[in-house]
CSV table of N, CA and C in Angstrom, one decimal:
chain,number,residue,atom,x,y,z
X,665,UNK,N,-6.7,45.2,8.9
X,665,UNK,CA,-7.0,45.0,7.5
X,665,UNK,C,-6.2,43.9,7.0
X,666,UNK,N,-6.9,43.0,6.3
X,666,UNK,CA,-6.2,41.8,5.7
X,666,UNK,C,-5.5,42.2,4.5
X,667,UNK,N,-4.3,41.7,4.4
X,667,UNK,CA,-3.5,41.9,3.2
X,667,UNK,C,-2.9,40.6,2.7
X,668,UNK,N,-2.7,40.5,1.4
X,668,UNK,CA,-2.2,39.3,0.7
X,668,UNK,C,-0.9,39.7,0.0
X,669,UNK,N,0.0,38.8,0.0
X,669,UNK,CA,1.3,39.0,-0.7
X,669,UNK,C,1.7,37.7,-1.4
X,670,UNK,N,1.8,37.7,-2.7
X,670,UNK,CA,2.2,36.6,-3.5
X,670,UNK,C,3.7,36.6,-3.7
X,671,UNK,N,4.2,35.4,-3.8
X,671,UNK,CA,5.6,35.2,-4.2
X,671,UNK,C,5.8,33.8,-4.9
X,672,UNK,N,6.9,33.6,-5.5
X,672,UNK,CA,7.3,32.4,-6.1
X,672,UNK,C,7.2,32.3,-7.6
X,673,UNK,N,6.7,33.4,-8.2
X,673,UNK,CA,6.7,33.4,-9.7
X,673,UNK,C,8.1,33.4,-10.3
X,674,UNK,N,8.1,33.2,-11.6
X,674,UNK,CA,9.4,33.2,-12.3
X,674,UNK,C,9.3,32.7,-13.7
X,675,UNK,N,10.4,32.5,-14.3
X,675,UNK,CA,10.5,32.0,-15.7
X,675,UNK,C,11.0,30.6,-15.6
X,676,UNK,N,10.3,29.7,-16.3
X,676,UNK,CA,10.6,28.3,-16.3
X,676,UNK,C,10.4,27.8,-17.7
X,677,UNK,N,11.0,26.6,-18.0
X,677,UNK,CA,10.7,25.9,-19.2
X,677,UNK,C,9.5,25.0,-19.1
X,678,UNK,N,8.9,24.8,-20.2
X,678,UNK,CA,7.8,23.9,-20.3
X,678,UNK,C,8.1,22.5,-19.6
X,679,UNK,N,7.2,22.0,-18.8
X,679,UNK,CA,7.5,20.7,-18.1
X,679,UNK,C,8.0,20.9,-16.7
X,680,UNK,N,8.4,22.1,-16.4
X,680,UNK,CA,8.9,22.4,-15.1
X,680,UNK,C,7.8,22.6,-14.1
X,681,UNK,N,8.3,23.0,-12.9
X,681,UNK,CA,7.3,23.2,-11.7
X,681,UNK,C,7.6,24.5,-11.0
X,682,UNK,N,6.6,25.1,-10.4
X,682,UNK,CA,6.8,26.2,-9.6
X,682,UNK,C,5.8,26.1,-8.4
X,683,UNK,N,6.2,26.7,-7.3
X,683,UNK,CA,5.3,26.8,-6.1
X,683,UNK,C,5.1,28.2,-5.8
X,684,UNK,N,3.8,28.7,-5.9
X,684,UNK,CA,3.5,30.0,-5.6
X,684,UNK,C,2.9,30.0,-4.2
X,685,UNK,N,3.2,31.1,-3.5
X,685,UNK,CA,2.8,31.3,-2.1
X,685,UNK,C,2.0,32.6,-1.9
X,686,UNK,N,1.0,32.5,-1.1
X,686,UNK,CA,0.2,33.7,-0.8
X,686,UNK,C,0.2,33.9,0.8
X,687,UNK,N,1.0,34.9,1.2
X,687,UNK,CA,1.0,35.1,2.7
X,687,UNK,C,-0.1,36.0,3.1
X,688,UNK,N,-0.8,35.6,4.2
X,688,UNK,CA,-1.9,36.4,4.7
X,688,UNK,C,-1.5,37.1,5.9
X,689,UNK,N,-1.8,38.4,6.0
X,689,UNK,CA,-1.5,39.2,7.2
X,689,UNK,C,-2.8,39.8,7.6
X,690,UNK,N,-3.0,39.9,8.9
X,690,UNK,CA,-4.2,40.5,9.5
X,690,UNK,C,-5.1,39.4,10.0
X,691,UNK,N,-6.2,39.8,10.7
X,691,UNK,CA,-7.1,38.9,11.3
X,691,UNK,C,-8.1,38.3,10.3
X,692,UNK,N,-8.2,37.0,10.4
X,692,UNK,CA,-9.2,36.3,9.5
X,692,UNK,C,-9.9,35.3,10.3
X,693,UNK,N,-11.1,34.9,9.9
X,693,UNK,CA,-11.8,33.8,10.6
X,693,UNK,C,-11.0,32.5,10.5
X,694,UNK,N,-11.4,31.5,11.3
X,694,UNK,CA,-10.7,30.2,11.2
X,694,UNK,C,-10.9,29.5,9.9
X,695,UNK,N,-12.1,29.8,9.3
X,695,UNK,CA,-12.4,29.2,8.0
X,695,UNK,C,-12.6,30.3,7.0
X,696,UNK,N,-11.8,30.3,5.9
X,696,UNK,CA,-11.9,31.4,4.9
X,696,UNK,C,-11.8,30.7,3.5
X,697,UNK,N,-12.2,31.5,2.5
X,697,UNK,CA,-12.2,31.1,1.1
X,697,UNK,C,-11.0,31.7,0.5
X,698,UNK,N,-10.2,31.0,-0.1
X,698,UNK,CA,-9.0,31.5,-0.8
X,698,UNK,C,-9.0,30.9,-2.2
X,699,UNK,N,-8.4,31.7,-3.1
X,699,UNK,CA,-8.3,31.2,-4.5
X,699,UNK,C,-7.1,31.8,-5.2
X,700,UNK,N,-6.7,31.2,-6.2
X,700,UNK,CA,-5.7,31.7,-7.2
X,700,UNK,C,-6.4,31.9,-8.5
X,701,UNK,N,-6.1,33.1,-9.0
X,701,UNK,CA,-6.5,33.5,-10.3
X,701,UNK,C,-5.3,33.8,-11.2
X,702,UNK,N,-5.5,33.8,-12.5
X,702,UNK,CA,-4.5,34.2,-13.4
X,702,UNK,C,-5.1,35.1,-14.5
X,703,UNK,N,-4.2,35.9,-15.0
X,703,UNK,CA,-4.7,36.9,-16.1
X,703,UNK,C,-3.6,37.2,-17.0
X,704,UNK,N,-3.9,37.2,-18.3
X,704,UNK,CA,-3.0,37.6,-19.4
X,704,UNK,C,-3.6,38.9,-19.9
X,705,UNK,N,-2.7,39.7,-20.5
X,705,UNK,CA,-3.2,41.0,-21.0
X,705,UNK,C,-4.3,40.8,-22.0
X,706,UNK,N,-5.4,41.6,-21.8
X,706,UNK,CA,-6.5,41.6,-22.8
X,706,UNK,C,-7.5,40.6,-22.5
X,707,UNK,N,-7.3,39.8,-21.5
X,707,UNK,CA,-8.3,38.7,-21.2
X,707,UNK,C,-8.8,38.9,-19.8
X,708,UNK,N,-9.9,38.2,-19.5
X,708,UNK,CA,-10.5,38.3,-18.2
X,708,UNK,C,-9.7,37.5,-17.2
X,709,UNK,N,-9.8,37.8,-15.9
X,709,UNK,CA,-9.1,37.0,-14.9
X,709,UNK,C,-9.8,35.7,-14.8
X,710,UNK,N,-9.0,34.6,-14.7
X,710,UNK,CA,-9.5,33.2,-14.7
X,710,UNK,C,-9.2,32.6,-13.3
X,711,UNK,N,-10.2,32.0,-12.7
X,711,UNK,CA,-10.0,31.3,-11.4
X,711,UNK,C,-9.4,29.9,-11.8
X,712,UNK,N,-8.3,29.5,-11.1
X,712,UNK,CA,-7.7,28.2,-11.4
X,712,UNK,C,-7.8,27.3,-10.3
X,713,UNK,N,-7.8,27.8,-9.0
X,713,UNK,CA,-7.8,26.9,-7.9
X,713,UNK,C,-8.3,27.6,-6.7
X,714,UNK,N,-9.1,26.9,-5.9
X,714,UNK,CA,-9.7,27.5,-4.7
X,714,UNK,C,-9.7,26.5,-3.5
X,715,UNK,N,-9.7,27.1,-2.3
X,715,UNK,CA,-9.8,26.2,-1.1
X,715,UNK,C,-10.6,26.9,-0.1
X,716,UNK,N,-11.4,26.2,0.6
X,716,UNK,CA,-12.1,26.6,1.8
X,716,UNK,C,-11.4,26.0,3.0
X,717,UNK,N,-10.7,26.8,3.8
X,717,UNK,CA,-9.7,26.2,4.7
X,717,UNK,C,-10.4,25.4,5.8
X,718,UNK,N,-11.6,25.7,6.2
X,718,UNK,CA,-12.3,25.0,7.2
X,718,UNK,C,-12.8,23.7,6.8
X,719,UNK,N,-12.8,23.4,5.5
X,719,UNK,CA,-13.4,22.1,5.0
X,719,UNK,C,-12.6,20.9,5.3
X,720,UNK,N,-11.4,20.8,4.7
X,720,UNK,CA,-11.1,21.6,3.5
X,720,UNK,C,-11.8,21.2,2.3
X,721,UNK,N,-12.1,22.1,1.5
X,721,UNK,CA,-12.8,21.9,0.2
X,721,UNK,C,-12.0,22.6,-0.8
X,722,UNK,N,-11.7,21.9,-1.9
X,722,UNK,CA,-11.0,22.5,-3.0
X,722,UNK,C,-11.7,22.4,-4.3
X,723,UNK,N,-11.4,23.3,-5.2
X,723,UNK,CA,-12.0,23.3,-6.6
X,723,UNK,C,-10.9,23.8,-7.5
X,724,UNK,N,-10.9,23.2,-8.7
X,724,UNK,CA,-10.0,23.5,-9.8
X,724,UNK,C,-10.6,23.8,-11.1
X,725,UNK,N,-10.0,24.7,-11.9
X,725,UNK,CA,-10.5,24.8,-13.3
X,725,UNK,C,-10.1,23.5,-14.0
X,726,UNK,N,-11.0,23.2,-15.0
X,726,UNK,CA,-10.8,22.0,-15.8
X,726,UNK,C,-9.4,22.0,-16.4
X,727,UNK,N,-9.0,23.2,-16.9
X,727,UNK,CA,-7.7,23.3,-17.6
X,727,UNK,C,-6.5,23.0,-16.8
X,728,UNK,N,-6.6,23.0,-15.5
X,728,UNK,CA,-5.4,22.8,-14.6
X,728,UNK,C,-5.5,21.5,-13.7
X,729,UNK,N,-6.6,20.8,-13.8
X,729,UNK,CA,-6.8,19.6,-12.9
X,729,UNK,C,-5.7,18.6,-13.2
X,730,UNK,N,-5.1,18.1,-12.1
X,730,UNK,CA,-4.1,17.1,-12.2
X,730,UNK,C,-2.7,17.8,-12.3
X,731,UNK,N,-2.6,19.1,-12.5
X,731,UNK,CA,-1.3,19.8,-12.6
X,731,UNK,C,-1.1,20.8,-11.5
X,732,UNK,N,-2.2,21.4,-11.0
X,732,UNK,CA,-2.2,22.4,-10.0
X,732,UNK,C,-2.7,21.8,-8.7
X,733,UNK,N,-2.1,22.1,-7.6
X,733,UNK,CA,-2.5,21.7,-6.3
X,733,UNK,C,-2.5,22.9,-5.3
X,734,UNK,N,-3.7,23.2,-4.7
X,734,UNK,CA,-3.8,24.3,-3.7
X,734,UNK,C,-3.8,23.7,-2.4
X,735,UNK,N,-3.1,24.3,-1.4
X,735,UNK,CA,-3.0,23.8,-0.1
X,735,UNK,C,-2.8,24.9,0.9
X,736,UNK,N,-3.1,24.6,2.1
X,736,UNK,CA,-2.9,25.6,3.2
X,736,UNK,C,-1.8,25.2,4.1
X,737,UNK,N,-1.0,26.2,4.5
X,737,UNK,CA,0.1,26.0,5.5
X,737,UNK,C,-0.4,26.8,6.7
X,738,UNK,N,-1.0,26.2,7.7
X,738,UNK,CA,-1.6,26.9,8.8
X,738,UNK,C,-0.5,27.5,9.7
X,739,UNK,N,0.7,26.8,9.7
X,739,UNK,CA,1.7,27.3,10.6
X,739,UNK,C,2.3,28.7,10.1
X,740,UNK,N,2.3,28.9,8.8
X,740,UNK,CA,2.8,30.2,8.3
X,740,UNK,C,1.7,31.1,7.8
X,741,UNK,N,0.4,30.6,7.9
X,741,UNK,CA,-0.7,31.4,7.4
X,741,UNK,C,-0.5,31.7,5.9
X,742,UNK,N,-0.3,30.7,5.2
X,742,UNK,CA,0.0,30.8,3.8
X,742,UNK,C,-0.8,29.8,3.0
X,743,UNK,N,-1.2,30.3,1.8
X,743,UNK,CA,-1.9,29.4,0.8
X,743,UNK,C,-0.9,29.2,-0.3
X,744,UNK,N,-0.7,27.9,-0.6
X,744,UNK,CA,0.3,27.6,-1.7
X,744,UNK,C,-0.4,27.1,-2.9
X,745,UNK,N,0.2,27.3,-4.0
X,745,UNK,CA,-0.2,26.7,-5.3
X,745,UNK,C,1.0,26.0,-6.0
X,746,UNK,N,1.0,24.7,-5.9
X,746,UNK,CA,2.0,23.9,-6.6
X,746,UNK,C,1.6,23.7,-8.1
X,747,UNK,N,2.4,24.1,-9.0
X,747,UNK,CA,2.1,24.0,-10.4
X,747,UNK,C,3.2,23.0,-11.0
X,748,UNK,N,2.7,22.0,-11.5
X,748,UNK,CA,3.6,21.0,-12.2
X,748,UNK,C,3.3,20.9,-13.7
X,749,UNK,N,4.2,20.3,-14.4
X,749,UNK,CA,4.0,20.1,-15.8
X,749,UNK,C,3.6,21.4,-16.5
X,750,UNK,N,4.3,22.5,-16.3
X,750,UNK,CA,4.0,23.8,-16.8
X,750,UNK,C,3.9,23.8,-18.3
X,751,UNK,N,3.0,24.5,-18.8
X,751,UNK,CA,2.8,24.7,-20.3
X,751,UNK,C,2.9,26.2,-20.6
X,752,UNK,N,3.3,26.5,-21.8
X,752,UNK,CA,3.4,27.9,-22.2
X,752,UNK,C,2.1,28.7,-22.0
X,753,UNK,N,1.0,28.0,-22.1
X,753,UNK,CA,-0.3,28.7,-21.9
X,753,UNK,C,-0.6,29.0,-20.5
X,754,UNK,N,0.3,28.5,-19.6
X,754,UNK,CA,0.1,28.9,-18.2
X,754,UNK,C,0.8,30.2,-17.9
X,755,UNK,N,1.4,30.8,-18.9
X,755,UNK,CA,2.0,32.1,-18.7
X,755,UNK,C,1.0,33.1,-18.4
X,756,UNK,N,1.1,33.8,-17.3
X,756,UNK,CA,0.1,34.8,-16.8
X,756,UNK,C,0.6,35.5,-15.5
X,757,UNK,N,-0.1,36.5,-15.1
X,757,UNK,CA,0.1,37.1,-13.8
X,757,UNK,C,-0.9,36.3,-12.9
X,758,UNK,N,-0.3,35.8,-11.8
X,758,UNK,CA,-1.1,35.0,-10.9
X,758,UNK,C,-1.4,35.8,-9.6
X,759,UNK,N,-2.7,35.8,-9.2
X,759,UNK,CA,-3.2,36.6,-8.1
X,759,UNK,C,-3.8,35.6,-7.1
X,760,UNK,N,-3.6,35.9,-5.8
X,760,UNK,CA,-4.4,35.2,-4.8
X,760,UNK,C,-5.5,36.2,-4.3
X,761,UNK,N,-6.6,35.6,-3.8
X,761,UNK,CA,-7.7,36.3,-3.4
X,761,UNK,C,-8.3,35.7,-2.1
X,762,UNK,N,-9.0,36.5,-1.3
X,762,UNK,CA,-9.6,36.0,-0.1
X,762,UNK,C,-11.0,36.5,0.1
X,763,UNK,N,-11.8,35.7,0.7
X,763,UNK,CA,-13.1,36.2,1.1
X,763,UNK,C,-13.5,35.4,2.4
X,764,UNK,N,-14.2,36.0,3.3
X,764,UNK,CA,-14.5,35.3,4.6
X,764,UNK,C,-15.5,34.2,4.4
X,765,UNK,N,-16.4,34.4,3.5
X,765,UNK,CA,-17.4,33.4,3.3
X,765,UNK,C,-17.7,33.3,1.8
X,766,UNK,N,-18.1,32.1,1.4
X,766,UNK,CA,-18.4,31.8,0.0
X,766,UNK,C,-19.3,30.6,-0.1
X,767,UNK,N,-19.7,30.4,-1.4
X,767,UNK,CA,-20.4,29.1,-1.7
X,767,UNK,C,-19.6,28.3,-2.6
X,768,UNK,N,-19.7,27.0,-2.4
X,768,UNK,CA,-18.9,26.0,-3.1
X,768,UNK,C,-19.0,26.2,-4.6
X,769,UNK,N,-20.2,26.7,-5.1
X,769,UNK,CA,-20.4,26.8,-6.5
X,769,UNK,C,-19.8,28.0,-7.1
X,770,UNK,N,-19.3,28.9,-6.3
X,770,UNK,CA,-18.7,30.2,-6.8
X,770,UNK,C,-17.3,30.4,-6.4
X,771,UNK,N,-16.6,29.3,-6.0
X,771,UNK,CA,-15.2,29.4,-5.5
X,771,UNK,C,-14.3,30.0,-6.6
X,772,UNK,N,-14.5,29.8,-7.8
X,772,UNK,CA,-13.6,30.2,-8.9
X,772,UNK,C,-14.1,31.4,-9.6
X,773,UNK,N,-15.1,32.1,-9.1
X,773,UNK,CA,-15.6,33.3,-9.7
X,773,UNK,C,-14.9,34.6,-9.1
X,774,UNK,N,-14.5,35.5,-10.0
X,774,UNK,CA,-13.8,36.7,-9.5
X,774,UNK,C,-14.7,37.5,-8.6
X,775,UNK,N,-16.0,37.6,-8.8
X,775,UNK,CA,-16.9,38.4,-8.0
X,775,UNK,C,-17.0,37.9,-6.6
X,776,UNK,N,-16.6,36.7,-6.3
X,776,UNK,CA,-16.7,36.2,-5.0
X,776,UNK,C,-15.8,36.9,-4.0
X,777,UNK,N,-14.7,37.4,-4.5
X,777,UNK,CA,-13.6,37.8,-3.6
X,777,UNK,C,-13.4,39.3,-3.6
X,778,UNK,N,-13.1,39.9,-2.4
X,778,UNK,CA,-13.0,41.3,-2.2
X,778,UNK,C,-11.5,41.7,-1.9
X,779,UNK,N,-10.7,40.8,-1.4
X,779,UNK,CA,-9.4,41.1,-1.1
X,779,UNK,C,-8.4,40.4,-2.0
X,780,UNK,N,-7.5,41.1,-2.6
X,780,UNK,CA,-6.6,40.6,-3.6
X,780,UNK,C,-5.2,41.0,-3.3
X,781,UNK,N,-4.3,40.2,-3.8
X,781,UNK,CA,-2.9,40.5,-3.7
X,781,UNK,C,-2.5,41.3,-5.0
X,782,UNK,N,-1.2,41.6,-5.1
X,782,UNK,CA,-0.6,42.4,-6.2
X,782,UNK,C,-0.2,41.5,-7.4
X,783,UNK,N,-0.1,40.2,-7.2
X,783,UNK,CA,0.2,39.3,-8.3
X,783,UNK,C,1.7,38.9,-8.3
X,784,UNK,N,1.9,37.8,-9.0
X,784,UNK,CA,3.3,37.3,-9.2
X,784,UNK,C,3.3,36.7,-10.7
X,785,UNK,N,4.3,37.1,-11.4
X,785,UNK,CA,4.3,36.7,-12.8
X,785,UNK,C,4.9,35.3,-13.0
X,786,UNK,N,4.2,34.5,-13.8
X,786,UNK,CA,4.7,33.2,-14.2
X,786,UNK,C,4.9,33.2,-15.7
X,787,UNK,N,6.1,32.9,-16.2
X,787,UNK,CA,6.4,32.9,-17.6
X,787,UNK,C,6.9,31.5,-18.0
X,788,UNK,N,6.3,30.8,-18.9
X,788,UNK,CA,6.7,29.5,-19.3
X,788,UNK,C,7.2,29.5,-20.8
X,789,UNK,N,8.4,29.1,-21.0
X,789,UNK,CA,8.9,29.1,-22.4
X,789,UNK,C,8.9,27.6,-22.9
X,790,UNK,N,8.7,27.6,-24.2
X,790,UNK,CA,8.6,26.2,-24.9
X,790,UNK,C,10.0,25.7,-25.3
């Protein structure tokens, strides 16, 4: 059974950076679809970055383009999310998600993914 574990969240000031990591355990195909989502209380989960590892193909939400970078570390079987120029509106619980197959047009949709981590909190103060 595939499991995901996020790490790297924390509290930072606006303008700072964080690197979130999602460790994958269990057997997966050589090419998988991975994404980072975020959620604030009372709002729907928002896809912010996605990667198809066999491509590699990446996709980003418009609100984070130029500040978020998703990448794969094959050596550690980890998907990372580098977040730069953090803004208070980036405050959220961040989740990683995995699906064995996907379409490039649905990479940032919550319904694409069946396997989810527990989340890591990011808090940005102004």
